[in-house]
Amino acid sequence: MHVVVNAATSADGKLSSRRREQIAISGEEDFARVDRLRADSDAVVVGVGTVVADDPRLTVKDESLCEDRLERGAPEQPARVVIDSKGRTPTDAAVLSDAAPTYVCLSEAAPVDTRMDLADHAELVTAGDDRVDLLRAFAALQEQGLERIMVEGGGELIFSLFEVGLVDELRLFVGSTIIGGRDAPTLADGTGFVEEFPLLELERVERLDDGALLQWTVKS
């Protein structure tokens, strides 16, 4: 399995404002890049916080990219995956539409009635007691043939993936704006590292829109 974290932050490293509302950080060139990255992936993964805040569809928008997927024998759209320990995904969320298959990864702490409701809209993966065990959940996704994984946030999930050593690449668009705020979400939230910090190797820098695209691989 190959896991790519893709994100866009302000120049000061924020994913959005302290209100946690979606902010347009990048422009058309980066939107097209993200669409291509989705098209090259077997699955697109987000945390439930992103689903609740932004209600994304997580689908490839360019029809020619969808046609390319079909020509190489892949499904028209990549699968969508929500990491949702307690089962907070609304049943009317866009990510549960029939545009593409969806997996919701839950922990044992998710209520039974919630599981039953979500099971009508998605394939359920249960891994972990109070929180989703990401290693077990991603192993289950791999058993479904999902090998190339794109992670789109948010910061809590991204930190957790780095914490358990699942990230292979980080692709980060840094926009030309300052958001600020001690309570605004950053690229990698969570408890934070105090030792044995993950190390990255810079592979590429590209000017894009009015910002910069940085591409790193994670050192083993």
Tab-separated table of C-alpha atoms in Angstrom:
chain	number	residue	atom	x	y	z
A	1	MET	CA	0.000	0.000	0.000
A	2	HIS	CA	1.171	3.526	-0.814
A	3	VAL	CA	-0.332	6.409	1.181
A	4	VAL	CA	-0.148	10.010	-0.043
A	5	VAL	CA	-1.281	12.851	2.215
A	6	ASN	CA	-2.432	15.839	0.186
A	7	ALA	CA	-3.372	19.167	1.749
A	8	ALA	CA	-3.486	22.919	1.234
A	9	THR	CA	-2.464	25.319	3.984
A	10	SER	CA	-2.067	29.042	4.379
A	11	ALA	CA	1.441	30.457	4.519
A	12	ASP	CA	1.293	30.064	8.303
A	13	GLY	CA	0.305	26.391	8.111
A	14	LYS	CA	-3.433	26.600	8.784
A	15	LEU	CA	-5.987	24.341	7.090
A	16	SER	CA	-8.849	26.752	7.837
A	17	SER	CA	-9.842	29.472	10.277
A	18	ARG	CA	-10.666	29.045	13.951
A	19	ARG	CA	-14.311	28.676	12.867
A	20	ARG	CA	-13.221	25.553	10.944
A	21	GLU	CA	-15.036	26.737	7.855
A	22	GLN	CA	-13.771	25.788	4.398
A	23	ILE	CA	-11.492	28.467	2.950
A	24	ALA	CA	-10.312	28.700	-0.659
A	25	ILE	CA	-6.545	28.547	-0.172
A	26	SER	CA	-5.513	27.355	-3.643
A	27	GLY	CA	-6.739	28.109	-7.170
A	28	GLU	CA	-7.650	26.440	-10.438
A	29	GLU	CA	-4.203	24.968	-11.152
A	30	ASP	CA	-4.104	23.236	-7.799
A	31	PHE	CA	-7.733	22.104	-8.077
A	32	ALA	CA	-6.800	20.376	-11.347
A	33	ARG	CA	-3.752	18.787	-9.713
A	34	VAL	CA	-5.869	17.423	-6.871
A	35	ASP	CA	-8.370	16.021	-9.376
A	36	ARG	CA	-5.536	14.195	-11.191
A	37	LEU	CA	-4.225	12.842	-7.894
A	38	ARG	CA	-7.681	11.534	-7.018
A	39	ALA	CA	-7.925	9.918	-10.440
A	40	ASP	CA	-4.601	8.154	-9.859
A	41	SER	CA	-5.785	6.759	-6.498
A	42	ASP	CA	-7.720	3.650	-5.547
A	43	ALA	CA	-9.328	5.424	-2.586
A	44	VAL	CA	-9.672	8.918	-1.110
A	45	VAL	CA	-9.659	9.082	2.703
A	46	VAL	CA	-10.898	11.781	5.090
A	47	GLY	CA	-11.710	12.028	8.768
A	48	VAL	CA	-15.289	12.485	9.915
A	49	GLY	CA	-14.525	16.057	10.993
A	50	THR	CA	-13.927	16.966	7.359
A	51	VAL	CA	-17.203	15.314	6.377
A	52	VAL	CA	-19.165	17.223	9.025
A	53	ALA	CA	-17.477	20.579	8.306
A	54	ASP	CA	-17.240	20.531	4.497
A	55	ASP	CA	-19.586	17.764	3.246
A	56	PRO	CA	-17.232	16.820	0.359
A	57	ARG	CA	-18.153	14.392	-2.443
A	58	LEU	CA	-14.506	13.299	-2.921
A	59	THR	CA	-15.074	12.394	-6.567
A	60	VAL	CA	-13.037	13.002	-9.716
A	61	LYS	CA	-14.658	15.898	-11.558
A	62	ASP	CA	-12.877	15.820	-14.951
A	63	GLU	CA	-14.789	13.394	-17.172
A	64	SER	CA	-11.692	12.673	-19.260
A	65	LEU	CA	-9.899	11.462	-16.126
A	66	CYS	CA	-12.846	9.181	-15.361
A	67	GLU	CA	-12.644	7.806	-18.909
A	68	ASP	CA	-8.916	7.191	-18.457
A	69	ARG	CA	-9.666	5.183	-15.322
A	70	LEU	CA	-12.172	3.026	-17.195
A	71	GLU	CA	-9.718	2.468	-20.059
A	72	ARG	CA	-7.098	1.092	-17.676
A	73	GLY	CA	-9.651	-1.256	-16.102
A	74	ALA	CA	-10.277	0.709	-12.929
A	75	PRO	CA	-13.700	1.796	-11.608
A	76	GLU	CA	-14.887	5.143	-12.944
A	77	GLN	CA	-14.381	6.729	-9.512
A	78	PRO	CA	-11.996	5.901	-6.662
A	79	ALA	CA	-13.543	4.530	-3.496
A	80	ARG	CA	-14.207	6.955	-0.654
A	81	VAL	CA	-13.236	6.210	2.946
A	82	VAL	CA	-14.338	7.995	6.124
A	83	ILE	CA	-12.459	7.422	9.397
A	84	ASP	CA	-15.228	7.793	11.964
A	85	SER	CA	-14.632	6.265	15.390
A	86	LYS	CA	-18.035	7.062	16.918
A	87	GLY	CA	-20.257	6.923	13.811
A	88	ARG	CA	-20.870	10.653	13.379
A	89	THR	CA	-21.184	10.566	9.575
A	90	PRO	CA	-24.634	11.951	8.612
A	91	THR	CA	-26.603	9.504	6.493
A	92	ASP	CA	-27.304	12.293	3.999
A	93	ALA	CA	-23.613	13.218	3.627
A	94	ALA	CA	-22.444	13.721	0.044
A	95	VAL	CA	-19.690	11.171	0.586
A	96	LEU	CA	-22.371	8.484	0.976
A	97	SER	CA	-23.943	9.189	-2.414
A	98	ASP	CA	-23.991	6.451	-5.038
A	99	ALA	CA	-21.417	8.317	-7.154
A	100	ALA	CA	-18.740	5.906	-5.887
A	101	PRO	CA	-18.417	3.104	-3.317
A	102	THR	CA	-17.818	4.271	0.240
A	103	TYR	CA	-16.246	2.630	3.276
A	104	VAL	CA	-16.847	3.964	6.780
A	105	CYS	CA	-14.248	2.831	9.319
A	106	LEU	CA	-15.686	2.641	12.838
A	107	SER	CA	-14.541	1.603	16.282
A	108	GLU	CA	-16.429	-0.705	18.628
A	109	ALA	CA	-17.633	2.449	20.405
A	110	ALA	CA	-19.987	3.362	17.538
A	111	PRO	CA	-23.613	2.754	18.625
A	112	VAL	CA	-25.363	-0.258	17.114
A	113	ASP	CA	-28.249	1.776	15.681
A	114	THR	CA	-25.767	4.114	14.018
A	115	ARG	CA	-23.991	1.141	12.462
A	116	MET	CA	-27.291	-0.146	11.097
A	117	ASP	CA	-28.139	3.232	9.554
A	118	LEU	CA	-24.690	3.633	7.971
A	119	ALA	CA	-24.736	0.056	6.672
A	120	ASP	CA	-27.542	1.069	4.299
A	121	HIS	CA	-25.212	3.572	2.625
A	122	ALA	CA	-21.666	2.231	2.933
A	123	GLU	CA	-19.456	-0.756	3.590
A	124	LEU	CA	-18.474	-0.781	7.253
A	125	VAL	CA	-15.017	-1.608	8.578
A	126	THR	CA	-14.748	-2.052	12.349
A	127	ALA	CA	-11.272	-1.776	13.851
A	128	GLY	CA	-10.344	-0.694	17.356
A	129	ASP	CA	-12.146	-0.235	20.662
A	130	ASP	CA	-12.619	3.488	21.407
A	131	ARG	CA	-10.880	4.845	18.308
A	132	VAL	CA	-10.317	3.447	14.849
A	133	ASP	CA	-7.153	1.356	14.764
A	134	LEU	CA	-5.664	2.815	11.602
A	135	LEU	CA	-3.233	-0.036	10.987
A	136	ARG	CA	-6.039	-2.599	11.085
A	137	ALA	CA	-8.426	-0.405	9.102
A	138	PHE	CA	-5.922	0.252	6.316
A	139	ALA	CA	-5.025	-3.445	6.222
A	140	ALA	CA	-8.729	-4.197	5.710
A	141	LEU	CA	-8.884	-1.645	2.889
A	142	GLN	CA	-5.847	-3.254	1.286
A	143	GLU	CA	-7.648	-6.600	1.381
A	144	GLN	CA	-10.328	-4.941	-0.757
A	145	GLY	CA	-7.709	-4.173	-3.409
A	146	LEU	CA	-7.188	-0.537	-2.408
A	147	GLU	CA	-3.450	-0.064	-2.778
A	148	ARG	CA	-2.890	3.592	-3.675
A	149	ILE	CA	-4.459	5.766	-1.006
A	150	MET	CA	-4.915	9.544	-1.058
A	151	VAL	CA	-5.606	11.237	2.291
A	152	GLU	CA	-7.250	14.668	2.214
A	153	GLY	CA	-7.465	15.510	5.921
A	154	GLY	CA	-8.113	16.756	8.397
A	155	GLY	CA	-5.266	17.562	10.724
A	156	GLU	CA	-6.177	15.047	13.451
A	157	LEU	CA	-6.239	12.179	10.960
A	158	ILE	CA	-3.029	13.312	9.264
A	159	PHE	CA	-1.182	13.417	12.592
A	160	SER	CA	-2.510	9.972	13.537
A	161	LEU	CA	-1.347	8.493	10.227
A	162	PHE	CA	2.148	9.905	10.731
A	163	GLU	CA	2.075	8.624	14.302
A	164	VAL	CA	1.512	4.996	13.227
A	165	GLY	CA	3.910	5.224	10.275
A	166	LEU	CA	1.401	4.863	7.447
A	167	VAL	CA	2.383	7.929	5.371
A	168	ASP	CA	4.680	7.486	2.364
A	169	GLU	CA	4.360	10.933	0.738
A	170	LEU	CA	3.240	14.431	1.666
A	171	ARG	CA	2.089	16.803	-1.055
A	172	LEU	CA	1.375	20.260	0.307
A	173	PHE	CA	0.139	23.374	-1.460
A	174	VAL	CA	1.128	26.463	0.522
A	175	GLY	CA	-1.054	29.448	-0.326
A	176	SER	CA	-0.281	33.143	-0.164
A	177	THR	CA	-2.484	34.136	2.751
A	178	ILE	CA	-2.234	34.332	6.532
A	179	ILE	CA	-5.067	32.893	8.613
A	180	GLY	CA	-3.647	32.885	12.137
A	181	GLY	CA	-5.340	31.831	15.352
A	182	ARG	CA	-4.091	29.475	18.046
A	183	ASP	CA	-7.289	27.448	17.688
A	184	ALA	CA	-7.215	27.201	13.901
A	185	PRO	CA	-6.508	23.656	12.642
A	186	THR	CA	-3.036	22.914	11.320
A	187	LEU	CA	-1.699	20.278	8.946
A	188	ALA	CA	-0.965	17.823	11.775
A	189	ASP	CA	-2.995	18.355	14.941
A	190	GLY	CA	-3.504	15.704	17.619
A	191	THR	CA	-1.232	15.354	20.630
A	192	GLY	CA	1.934	16.195	18.690
A	193	PHE	CA	5.370	14.599	18.731
A	194	VAL	CA	7.882	15.276	21.507
A	195	GLU	CA	10.577	12.895	20.261
A	196	GLU	CA	11.297	10.691	17.260
A	197	PHE	CA	9.847	13.241	14.859
A	198	PRO	CA	8.974	11.919	11.388
A	199	LEU	CA	11.605	13.049	8.885
A	200	LEU	CA	10.814	14.064	5.314
A	201	GLU	CA	12.937	14.292	2.193
A	202	LEU	CA	12.064	17.125	-0.178
A	203	GLU	CA	11.577	15.804	-3.703
A	204	ARG	CA	10.018	18.697	-5.585
A	205	VAL	CA	9.097	22.377	-5.357
A	206	GLU	CA	6.816	23.973	-7.948
A	207	ARG	CA	5.217	27.391	-8.213
A	208	LEU	CA	1.480	26.904	-8.632
A	209	ASP	CA	-1.322	29.480	-8.728
A	210	ASP	CA	-0.169	32.153	-6.266
A	211	GLY	CA	1.626	29.718	-3.990
A	212	ALA	CA	3.951	26.738	-3.996
A	213	LEU	CA	3.537	22.971	-4.199
A	214	LEU	CA	5.954	21.039	-1.986
A	215	GLN	CA	6.374	17.295	-2.360
A	216	TRP	CA	8.145	15.158	0.239
A	217	THR	CA	8.714	11.467	0.778
A	218	VAL	CA	8.788	10.103	4.302
A	219	LYS	CA	12.176	8.745	5.341
A	220	SER	CA	12.011	5.187	6.632
